[in-house]
Coordinates of N, CA and C in Angstrom, one line a residue:
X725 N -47.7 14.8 -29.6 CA -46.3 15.1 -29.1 C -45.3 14.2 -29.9
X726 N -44.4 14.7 -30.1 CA -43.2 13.9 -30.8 C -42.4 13.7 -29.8
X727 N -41.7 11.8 -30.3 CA -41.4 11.2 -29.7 C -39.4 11.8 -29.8
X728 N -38.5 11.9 -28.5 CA -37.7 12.6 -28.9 C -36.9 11.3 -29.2
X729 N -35.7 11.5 -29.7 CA -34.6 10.3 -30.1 C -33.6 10.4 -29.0
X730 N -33.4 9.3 -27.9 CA -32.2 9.3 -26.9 C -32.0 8.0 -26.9
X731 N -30.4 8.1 -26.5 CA -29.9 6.7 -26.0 C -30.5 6.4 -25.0
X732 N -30.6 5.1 -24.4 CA -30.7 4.4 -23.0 C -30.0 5.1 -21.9
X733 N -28.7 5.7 -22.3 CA -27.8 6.1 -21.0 C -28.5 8.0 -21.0
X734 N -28.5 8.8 -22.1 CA -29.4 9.9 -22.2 C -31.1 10.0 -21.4
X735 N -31.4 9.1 -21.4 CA -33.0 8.6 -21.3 C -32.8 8.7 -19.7
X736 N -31.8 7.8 -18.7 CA -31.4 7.5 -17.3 C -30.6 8.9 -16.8
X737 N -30.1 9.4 -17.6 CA -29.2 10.6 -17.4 C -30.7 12.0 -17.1
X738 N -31.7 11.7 -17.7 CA -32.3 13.2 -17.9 C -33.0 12.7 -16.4
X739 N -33.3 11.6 -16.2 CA -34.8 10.6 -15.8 C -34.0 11.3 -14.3
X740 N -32.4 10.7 -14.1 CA -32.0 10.7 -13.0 C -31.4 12.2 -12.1
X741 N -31.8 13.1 -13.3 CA -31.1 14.9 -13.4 C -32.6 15.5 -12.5
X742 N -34.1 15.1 -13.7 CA -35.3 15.3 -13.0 C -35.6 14.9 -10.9
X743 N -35.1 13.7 -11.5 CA -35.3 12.9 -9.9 C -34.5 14.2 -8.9
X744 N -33.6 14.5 -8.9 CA -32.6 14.7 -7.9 C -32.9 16.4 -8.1
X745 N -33.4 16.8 -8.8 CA -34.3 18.5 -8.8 C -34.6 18.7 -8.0
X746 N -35.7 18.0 -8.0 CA -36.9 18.1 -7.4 C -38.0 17.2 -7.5
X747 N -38.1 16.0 -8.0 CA -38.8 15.1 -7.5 C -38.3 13.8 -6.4
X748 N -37.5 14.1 -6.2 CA -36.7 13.1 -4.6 C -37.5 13.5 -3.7
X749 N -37.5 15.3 -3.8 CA -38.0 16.1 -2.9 C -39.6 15.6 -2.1
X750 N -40.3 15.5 -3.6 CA -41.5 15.6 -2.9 C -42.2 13.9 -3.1
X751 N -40.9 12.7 -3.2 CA -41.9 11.4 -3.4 C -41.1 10.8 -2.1
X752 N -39.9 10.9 -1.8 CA -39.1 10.3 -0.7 C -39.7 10.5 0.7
X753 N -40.6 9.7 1.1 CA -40.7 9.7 2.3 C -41.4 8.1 2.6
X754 N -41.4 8.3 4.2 CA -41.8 6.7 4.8 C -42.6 5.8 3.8
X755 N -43.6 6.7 3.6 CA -44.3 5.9 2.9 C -44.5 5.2 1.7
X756 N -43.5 6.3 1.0 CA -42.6 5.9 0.0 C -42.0 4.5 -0.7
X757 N -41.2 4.5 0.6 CA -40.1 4.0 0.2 C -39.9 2.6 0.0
X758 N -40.0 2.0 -1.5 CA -39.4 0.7 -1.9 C -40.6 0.9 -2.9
X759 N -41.6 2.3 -3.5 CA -42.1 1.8 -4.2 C -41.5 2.6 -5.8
X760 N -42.5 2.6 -6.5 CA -41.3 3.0 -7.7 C -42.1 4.2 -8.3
X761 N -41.1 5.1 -8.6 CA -41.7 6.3 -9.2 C -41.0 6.3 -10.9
X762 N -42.0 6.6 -11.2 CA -42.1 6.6 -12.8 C -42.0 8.2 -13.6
X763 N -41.0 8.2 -14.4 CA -40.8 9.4 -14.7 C -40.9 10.1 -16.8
X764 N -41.8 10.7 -16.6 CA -41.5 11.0 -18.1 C -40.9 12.1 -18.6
X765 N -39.6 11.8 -19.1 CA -38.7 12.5 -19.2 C -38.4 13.2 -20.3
X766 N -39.6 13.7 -20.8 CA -40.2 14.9 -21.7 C -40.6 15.7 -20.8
X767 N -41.6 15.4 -20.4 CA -42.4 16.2 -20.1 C -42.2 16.7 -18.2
X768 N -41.6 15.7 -17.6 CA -41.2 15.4 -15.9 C -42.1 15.2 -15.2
X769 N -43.3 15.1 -16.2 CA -44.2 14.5 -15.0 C -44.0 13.1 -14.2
X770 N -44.6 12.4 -13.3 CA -44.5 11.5 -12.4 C -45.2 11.2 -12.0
X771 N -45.1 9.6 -11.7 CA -46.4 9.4 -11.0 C -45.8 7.6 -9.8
X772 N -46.4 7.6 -9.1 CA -45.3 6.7 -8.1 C -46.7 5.6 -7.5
X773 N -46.1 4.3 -7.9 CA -47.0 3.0 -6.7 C -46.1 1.7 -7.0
X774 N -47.2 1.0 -6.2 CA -46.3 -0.1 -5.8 C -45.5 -0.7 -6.8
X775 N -45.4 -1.4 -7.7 CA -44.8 -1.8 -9.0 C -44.5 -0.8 -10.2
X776 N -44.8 0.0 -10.0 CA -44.8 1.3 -11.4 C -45.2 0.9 -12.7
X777 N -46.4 -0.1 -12.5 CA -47.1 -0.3 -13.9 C -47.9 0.3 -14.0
X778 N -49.1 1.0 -13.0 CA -50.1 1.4 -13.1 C -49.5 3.0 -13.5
X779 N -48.6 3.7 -13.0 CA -48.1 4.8 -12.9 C -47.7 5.2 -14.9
X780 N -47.2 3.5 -15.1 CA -46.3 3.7 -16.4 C -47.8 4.1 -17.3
X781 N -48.8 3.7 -17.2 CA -49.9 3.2 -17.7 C -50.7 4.7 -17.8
X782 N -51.0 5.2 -16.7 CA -51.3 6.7 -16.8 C -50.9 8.0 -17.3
X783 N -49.1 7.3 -17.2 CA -48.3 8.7 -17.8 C -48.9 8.1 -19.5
X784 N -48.4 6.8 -20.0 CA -48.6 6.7 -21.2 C -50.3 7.2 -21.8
X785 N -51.0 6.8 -20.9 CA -52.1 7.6 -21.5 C -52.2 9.2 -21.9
X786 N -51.5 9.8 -21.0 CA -51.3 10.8 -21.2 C -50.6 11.1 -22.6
X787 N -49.6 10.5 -22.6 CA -48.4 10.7 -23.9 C -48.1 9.2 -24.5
X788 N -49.1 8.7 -25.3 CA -48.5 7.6 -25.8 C -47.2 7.1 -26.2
X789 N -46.4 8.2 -27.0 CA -44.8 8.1 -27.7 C -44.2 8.6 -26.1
X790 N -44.4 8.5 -24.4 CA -43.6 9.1 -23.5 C -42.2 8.2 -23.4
X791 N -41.1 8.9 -23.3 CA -40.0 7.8 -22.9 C -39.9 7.9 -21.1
X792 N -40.4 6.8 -20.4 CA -40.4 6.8 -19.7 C -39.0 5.7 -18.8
X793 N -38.7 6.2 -17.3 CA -37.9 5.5 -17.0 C -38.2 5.9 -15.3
X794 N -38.0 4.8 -14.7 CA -38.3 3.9 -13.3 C -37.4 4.2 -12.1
X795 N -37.4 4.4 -11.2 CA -36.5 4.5 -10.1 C -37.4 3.9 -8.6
X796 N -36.7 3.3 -8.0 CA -37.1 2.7 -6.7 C -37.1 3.9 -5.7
X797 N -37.6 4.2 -5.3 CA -38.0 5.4 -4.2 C -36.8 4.7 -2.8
X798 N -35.9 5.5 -2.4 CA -35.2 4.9 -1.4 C -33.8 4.0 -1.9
X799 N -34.1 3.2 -2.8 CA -33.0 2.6 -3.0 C -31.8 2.8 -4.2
X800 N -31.1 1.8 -4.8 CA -30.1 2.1 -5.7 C -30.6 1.4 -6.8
X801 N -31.1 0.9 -7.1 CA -31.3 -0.2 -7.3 C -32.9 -0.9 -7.6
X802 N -33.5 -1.3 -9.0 CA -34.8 -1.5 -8.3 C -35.1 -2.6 -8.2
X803 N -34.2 -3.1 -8.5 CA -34.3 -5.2 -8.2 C -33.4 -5.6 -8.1
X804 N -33.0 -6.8 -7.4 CA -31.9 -7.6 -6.8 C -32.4 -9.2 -7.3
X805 N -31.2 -9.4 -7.8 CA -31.4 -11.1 -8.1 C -30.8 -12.0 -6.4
X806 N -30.4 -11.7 -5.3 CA -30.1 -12.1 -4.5 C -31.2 -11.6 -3.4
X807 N -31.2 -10.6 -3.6 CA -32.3 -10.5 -2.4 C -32.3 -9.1 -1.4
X808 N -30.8 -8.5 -2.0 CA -30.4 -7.5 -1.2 C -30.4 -6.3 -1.6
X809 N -31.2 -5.1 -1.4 CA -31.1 -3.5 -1.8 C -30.5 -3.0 -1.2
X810 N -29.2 -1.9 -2.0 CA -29.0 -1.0 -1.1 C -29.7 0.1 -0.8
X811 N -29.6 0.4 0.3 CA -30.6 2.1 0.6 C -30.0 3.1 -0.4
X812 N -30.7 4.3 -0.7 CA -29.8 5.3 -1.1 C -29.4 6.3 0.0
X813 N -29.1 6.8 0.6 CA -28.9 7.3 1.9 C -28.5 9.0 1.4
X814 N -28.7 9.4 0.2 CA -28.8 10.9 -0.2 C -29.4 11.6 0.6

């Protein structure tokens, strides 16, 4: 597969278009929430755990050239240098 050419803000823009389709739908829940879902935004596959390395690591096997990009299940935000998340409340 070829690797596509995007900006950083393109790359967050597709990642965060995918999320809000339809994968909000089916990762948002209790048990979910504060871990990180990983998204390849070629292809829209996903994959979601606690830190989103292992997730990042499966999608890449799949698609080595994937551009992939990260979102915290529940919040705005996926790290805080103080300590504080906001929820997303969508």
């Amino acid at each position: 597969m070829q690797t596509i050419l995007l900006s950083r803000e393109e790359v967050g823009k597709r990642a965060k278009k995918l999320y809000e389709d339809g994968i909000r739908q089916q990762v948002e829940t209790d048990d979910n929430i504060g871990k990180m879902v990983i998204i390849d935004i070629e292809t829209g596959e996903y994959a979601v755990d606690e830190l989103g390395i292992e997730s990042a690591r499966a999608l890449r096997k799949k698609n080595p050239f994937a551009r992939l990009y990260g979102i915290c299940i529940g919040y705005k935000v996926a790290a805080s240098f103080n300590g504080y998340m906001e929820r997303d409340t969508k």
